[in-house]
Protein backbone atom coordinates (compact mmCIF):
# COMPACT_ATOMS: atom_id res chain seq x y z
CA MET A 1 13.95 -14.75 -17.90
CA ILE A 2 16.52 -11.90 -18.96
CA GLU A 3 14.13 -10.64 -21.37
CA PHE A 4 11.42 -10.71 -18.81
CA LEU A 5 13.47 -8.62 -16.26
CA LYS A 6 14.43 -6.04 -18.91
CA GLU A 7 10.74 -5.66 -19.66
CA SER A 8 9.91 -5.27 -16.01
CA THR A 9 12.63 -2.75 -15.40
CA PHE A 10 11.55 -0.78 -18.51
CA ALA A 11 7.93 -0.85 -17.18
CA THR A 12 9.02 0.47 -13.77
CA ASN A 13 11.14 3.24 -15.31
CA GLU A 14 8.20 4.39 -17.26
CA VAL A 15 6.00 4.59 -14.30
CA ILE A 16 8.63 6.33 -12.17
CA GLY A 17 9.09 8.78 -15.00
CA LYS A 18 5.48 9.69 -15.52
CA ALA A 19 4.99 9.88 -11.82
CA TRP A 20 7.86 12.41 -11.46
CA ALA A 21 6.30 14.42 -14.14
CA VAL A 22 2.86 14.65 -12.51
CA THR A 23 4.43 15.09 -9.01
CA LYS A 24 6.63 17.91 -10.14
CA LYS A 25 3.74 19.75 -11.91
CA ASN A 26 1.29 19.37 -8.98
CA TYR A 27 3.77 19.14 -6.18
CA PHE A 28 2.21 21.47 -3.56
CA SER A 29 -1.18 20.15 -3.81
CA ILE A 30 -0.15 16.51 -3.55
CA ALA A 31 2.39 17.18 -0.88
CA THR A 32 -0.33 19.02 0.97
CA LEU A 33 -2.44 16.06 1.27
CA CYS A 34 0.65 13.88 2.22
CA PHE A 35 1.53 16.29 4.84
CA LEU A 36 -1.83 16.08 6.31
CA MET A 37 -1.45 12.46 6.57
CA PHE A 38 1.81 12.94 8.27
CA ILE A 39 0.27 15.28 10.77
CA THR A 40 -2.66 13.12 11.44
CA SER A 41 -0.32 10.05 12.06
CA ASN A 42 1.99 11.94 14.42
CA ALA A 43 -1.02 13.58 16.26
CA SER A 44 -2.51 10.27 16.94
CA GLY A 45 0.56 8.98 18.40
CA LEU A 46 0.91 12.05 20.74
CA MET A 47 -2.94 11.86 21.78
CA ALA A 48 -2.43 8.05 22.50
CA PHE A 49 0.69 8.97 24.64
CA PHE A 50 -1.32 11.69 26.73
CA LEU A 51 -4.41 9.67 26.93
CA LYS A 52 -3.06 6.21 27.97
CA ASP A 53 -3.44 6.94 31.82
CA VAL A 54 -6.63 8.98 31.36
CA ASN A 55 -9.31 6.98 30.19
CA MET A 56 -9.20 3.74 28.02
CA GLY A 57 -12.62 4.39 26.41
CA LEU A 58 -11.60 7.97 25.44
CA SER A 59 -8.32 6.69 24.02
CA VAL A 60 -10.07 4.09 21.75
CA LEU A 61 -12.52 6.60 20.51
CA MET A 62 -9.73 9.21 19.56
CA ALA A 63 -7.79 6.35 18.01
CA PHE A 64 -10.86 5.33 15.86
CA PHE A 65 -11.36 9.14 14.90
CA PHE A 66 -7.74 9.37 13.76
CA ILE A 67 -7.64 6.34 11.82
CA MET A 68 -10.86 7.45 9.88
CA PHE A 69 -9.30 10.69 9.22
CA TYR A 70 -6.11 9.28 7.99
CA PHE A 71 -7.90 6.89 5.68
CA THR A 72 -10.11 9.60 4.40
CA ILE A 73 -7.13 11.81 3.59
CA ASN A 74 -5.50 8.92 1.90
CA LEU A 75 -8.39 8.15 -0.42
CA SER A 76 -8.74 11.67 -1.17
CA LEU A 77 -5.16 11.69 -2.32
CA PHE A 78 -5.79 8.89 -4.63
CA LYS A 79 -8.94 10.40 -6.06
CA TYR A 80 -7.08 13.65 -6.51
CA ILE A 81 -4.43 12.00 -8.47
CA PHE A 82 -6.96 10.11 -10.61
CA HIS A 83 -8.35 13.61 -11.61
CA LEU A 84 -4.72 14.94 -12.31
CA LEU A 85 -4.05 11.80 -14.52
CA ASP A 86 -7.33 12.50 -16.41
CA ASP A 87 -6.13 16.11 -17.15
CA ASP A 88 -8.59 17.52 -14.94
CA LEU A 89 -6.91 20.63 -13.72
CA ASN A 90 -9.80 22.33 -12.23
CA VAL A 91 -10.21 19.84 -9.66
CA SER A 92 -10.14 20.95 -5.72
CA ILE A 93 -8.97 18.88 -3.08
CA VAL A 94 -12.34 19.42 -1.28
CA SER A 95 -14.17 18.02 -4.24
CA THR A 96 -12.13 14.82 -3.79
CA ILE A 97 -13.18 13.88 -0.33
CA PRO A 98 -14.69 10.22 -0.59
CA THR A 99 -18.28 9.61 0.04
CA ARG A 100 -19.45 7.82 3.16
CA LYS A 101 -20.20 4.64 1.18
CA GLN A 102 -16.71 4.69 -0.39
CA ILE A 103 -15.04 4.98 3.19
CA ILE A 104 -17.43 2.26 4.54
CA ARG A 105 -16.61 0.04 1.66
CA PHE A 106 -12.92 0.72 2.08
CA LEU A 107 -13.19 -0.42 5.96
CA VAL A 108 -14.87 -3.53 5.06
CA ALA A 109 -12.21 -4.22 2.39
CA MET A 110 -9.64 -3.64 4.92
CA LEU A 111 -11.14 -6.34 7.22
CA TYR A 112 -11.20 -8.79 4.21
CA PHE A 113 -7.60 -7.78 3.55
CA MET A 114 -6.55 -8.68 7.10
CA LEU A 115 -8.56 -12.03 6.88
CA CYS A 116 -6.82 -12.87 3.85
CA ILE A 117 -3.29 -12.26 5.28
CA ILE A 118 -4.58 -14.51 8.46
CA GLY A 119 -5.89 -16.98 6.35
CA VAL A 120 -2.57 -17.42 4.07
CA TYR A 121 -0.44 -17.61 7.23
CA SER A 122 -2.85 -20.28 8.85
CA LEU A 123 -2.58 -22.25 5.62
CA VAL A 124 1.17 -22.36 5.79
CA ILE A 125 1.01 -23.55 9.36
CA LEU A 126 -1.60 -26.23 8.52
CA ILE A 127 0.71 -27.37 5.66
CA ALA A 128 3.75 -27.62 7.99
CA PHE A 129 1.80 -29.31 10.96
CA PRO A 130 2.03 -32.82 9.46
CA PHE A 131 5.81 -32.66 9.35
CA ILE A 132 5.93 -32.76 13.05
CA TYR A 133 5.05 -36.41 13.03
CA LEU A 134 7.79 -37.37 10.57
CA GLY A 135 10.54 -36.94 13.40
CA ILE A 136 11.94 -33.66 12.09
CA ASN A 137 13.29 -31.42 14.69
CA MET A 138 10.63 -28.84 15.85
CA ASP A 139 12.81 -25.80 15.69
CA ILE A 140 13.59 -26.51 12.08
CA ILE A 141 9.97 -27.05 11.29
CA THR A 142 9.08 -23.71 13.24
CA ASN A 143 11.76 -21.52 11.47
CA ILE A 144 10.80 -22.82 7.94
CA ALA A 145 7.02 -22.28 8.70
CA ILE A 146 7.63 -18.71 9.88
CA SER A 147 9.80 -17.84 6.88
CA VAL A 148 7.68 -19.37 4.29
CA GLY A 149 4.63 -17.59 6.14
CA ILE A 150 6.47 -14.49 6.00
CA ILE A 151 7.16 -14.61 2.27
CA ALA A 152 3.55 -15.80 1.65
CA ILE A 153 2.02 -12.76 3.53
CA PHE A 154 4.33 -10.39 1.59
CA ILE A 155 3.12 -11.80 -1.82
CA THR A 156 -0.58 -11.83 -0.69
CA TRP A 157 -0.10 -8.32 0.61
CA ILE A 158 1.32 -7.14 -2.90
CA ARG A 159 -1.20 -8.93 -4.94
CA ILE A 160 -4.39 -7.56 -3.09
CA SER A 161 -2.98 -4.18 -1.82
CA PHE A 162 -4.57 -2.31 -4.93
CA PHE A 163 -8.07 -2.68 -3.57
CA PRO A 164 -8.42 1.01 -2.59
CA PHE A 165 -8.02 2.12 -6.14
CA PHE A 166 -10.95 0.05 -7.40
CA ILE A 167 -13.19 1.42 -4.45
CA ILE A 168 -12.38 5.04 -5.53
CA ASP A 169 -11.99 4.59 -9.34
CA LYS A 170 -14.68 2.09 -10.09
CA ASN A 171 -16.91 2.17 -6.99
CA LEU A 172 -16.61 -1.51 -6.53
CA PRO A 173 -17.94 -3.23 -3.40
CA PRO A 174 -15.36 -4.52 -0.96
CA PHE A 175 -14.81 -8.23 -1.90
CA SER A 176 -15.11 -7.41 -5.67
CA SER A 177 -12.19 -4.82 -5.17
CA ILE A 178 -10.03 -7.70 -3.54
CA LYS A 179 -10.66 -9.94 -6.44
CA PHE A 180 -9.99 -7.47 -8.95
CA SER A 181 -6.80 -6.53 -7.36
CA LEU A 182 -5.71 -10.20 -7.29
CA ALA A 183 -6.60 -10.32 -10.98
CA ILE A 184 -4.63 -7.24 -12.37
CA THR A 185 -1.48 -8.26 -10.48
CA LYS A 186 -1.38 -11.51 -12.02
CA GLY A 187 1.86 -11.65 -13.99
CA ASN A 188 2.79 -8.26 -12.77
CA PHE A 189 4.21 -9.20 -9.46
CA THR A 190 8.07 -8.71 -10.60
CA LYS A 191 7.19 -5.21 -11.97
CA ILE A 192 5.33 -4.11 -8.72
CA LEU A 193 8.30 -5.57 -6.61
CA LEU A 194 10.79 -3.57 -8.52
CA LEU A 195 8.68 -0.52 -8.41
CA LEU A 196 8.27 -0.96 -4.52
CA LEU A 197 12.15 -1.52 -4.27
CA VAL A 198 12.64 1.87 -6.11
CA LEU A 199 10.33 3.81 -3.94
CA GLY A 200 11.22 2.17 -0.62
CA GLY A 201 15.05 2.71 -1.52
CA PHE A 202 15.26 5.79 0.67
CA HIS A 203 13.73 4.04 3.63
CA LEU A 204 15.98 1.22 3.50
CA LEU A 205 18.95 3.74 3.22
CA TYR A 206 17.42 5.61 6.31
CA LEU A 207 17.38 2.51 8.36
CA PHE A 208 20.97 1.81 7.34
CA VAL A 209 22.15 5.12 8.27
CA SER A 210 20.17 4.89 11.44
CA TYR A 211 21.80 1.63 12.31
CA LEU A 212 25.27 3.21 11.62
CA GLN A 213 24.35 5.88 14.19
CA TRP A 214 24.60 8.94 12.00
CA PRO A 215 21.64 10.97 13.13
CA VAL A 216 22.30 14.11 11.28
CA ILE A 217 22.41 12.29 7.80
CA ALA A 218 19.46 10.01 8.80
CA PHE A 219 17.49 13.15 9.61
CA PHE A 220 18.10 14.72 6.14
CA ILE A 221 17.26 11.47 4.54
CA ASN A 222 14.04 11.31 6.46
CA VAL A 223 13.02 14.68 5.41
CA LEU A 224 13.74 14.04 1.83
CA SER A 225 11.70 10.77 1.94
CA SER A 226 8.73 12.49 3.58
CA PHE A 227 8.61 15.52 1.26
CA ILE A 228 9.71 13.87 -2.10
CA VAL A 229 9.46 10.00 -1.89
CA VAL A 230 6.01 9.90 -0.34
CA PRO A 231 4.16 12.01 -2.62
CA LEU A 232 6.05 10.49 -5.61
CA SER A 233 5.13 6.87 -4.30
CA SER A 234 1.42 7.78 -4.06
CA VAL A 235 1.41 9.05 -7.77
CA ALA A 236 3.45 5.97 -9.06
CA LEU A 237 1.13 3.45 -7.42
CA THR A 238 -1.80 5.13 -8.98
CA ILE A 239 -0.12 5.11 -12.42
CA ALA A 240 0.71 1.48 -12.04
CA TYR A 241 -2.73 0.69 -11.31
CA ARG A 242 -4.10 2.69 -14.33
CA LYS A 243 -1.32 0.80 -16.43
CA MET A 244 -2.37 -2.61 -15.19
CA MET A 245 -5.92 -1.78 -15.73
CA SER A 246 -5.35 -0.82 -19.15
CA GLU A 247 -3.47 -4.09 -20.00
CA TYR A 248 -6.20 -6.27 -18.14
CA LYS A 249 -7.97 -8.55 -20.59
CA GLY A 250 -10.38 -10.24 -18.24
CA GLU A 251 -14.12 -9.89 -18.88
CA GLY A 252 -16.56 -9.63 -16.01
CA GLU A 253 -15.79 -10.16 -12.43
CA PRO A 254 -12.83 -12.38 -11.99
CA ASP A 255 -12.75 -15.44 -9.49
CA ILE A 256 -10.13 -16.08 -7.08
CA ILE A 257 -8.92 -19.60 -7.98
CA HIS A 258 -7.78 -18.80 -11.53
CA ASN A 259 -5.96 -15.53 -10.44
CA ILE A 260 -3.96 -16.91 -7.47
CA VAL A 261 -0.87 -17.96 -9.42
């Protein structure tokens, strides 16, 4: 176990180091796309606030527009990073806009993603249901079921969250991208978890400082996170995907059953 954790730590350091080098070299172009995502996200919140009492149909339409625009920029960011990793220095941001087919596949895959999350939580509830008839206190069963369900959702989320990379990089259909994400993350869960803990450290620090009610420090941490950590995270996750794909030994399209554990 100690050797495994050492190997996982070294792998995380390698990904972070390479991500920092790529981000530093191409910071303004990567940060521009991240800033567009930030503006889109905040603009959608402001639009929803101003339109909430005007027209529900218009609010839904604008929400859909902003969601589509946000996802398009996000996919463009990943596509742009792929070009940088392939040493394509002449790539322009405009040329990385995903195709309509890729956007549709991403939206369908998102639906599958949510169904997987709901399915996992439902399965936990079904497993906990028979314990009601054993005379165990209902509050204990509920608390345990919710805790196990949250952990199961978190694990599932990590295992299948790499599906956008397969849509952009390999042009795979929605369900295949989910299955490949499940396959390449098999045996890499600890490495991905360590990577997410490192990348999410600033956000956790921001929440802690906000809890202590230090607004000025919280503001500077939030700014640093938005302009440094977010671009770095996008590059790091893309590099992690490439690294896992290079180590993947499977042939053909993977199945779900043999890649769950």
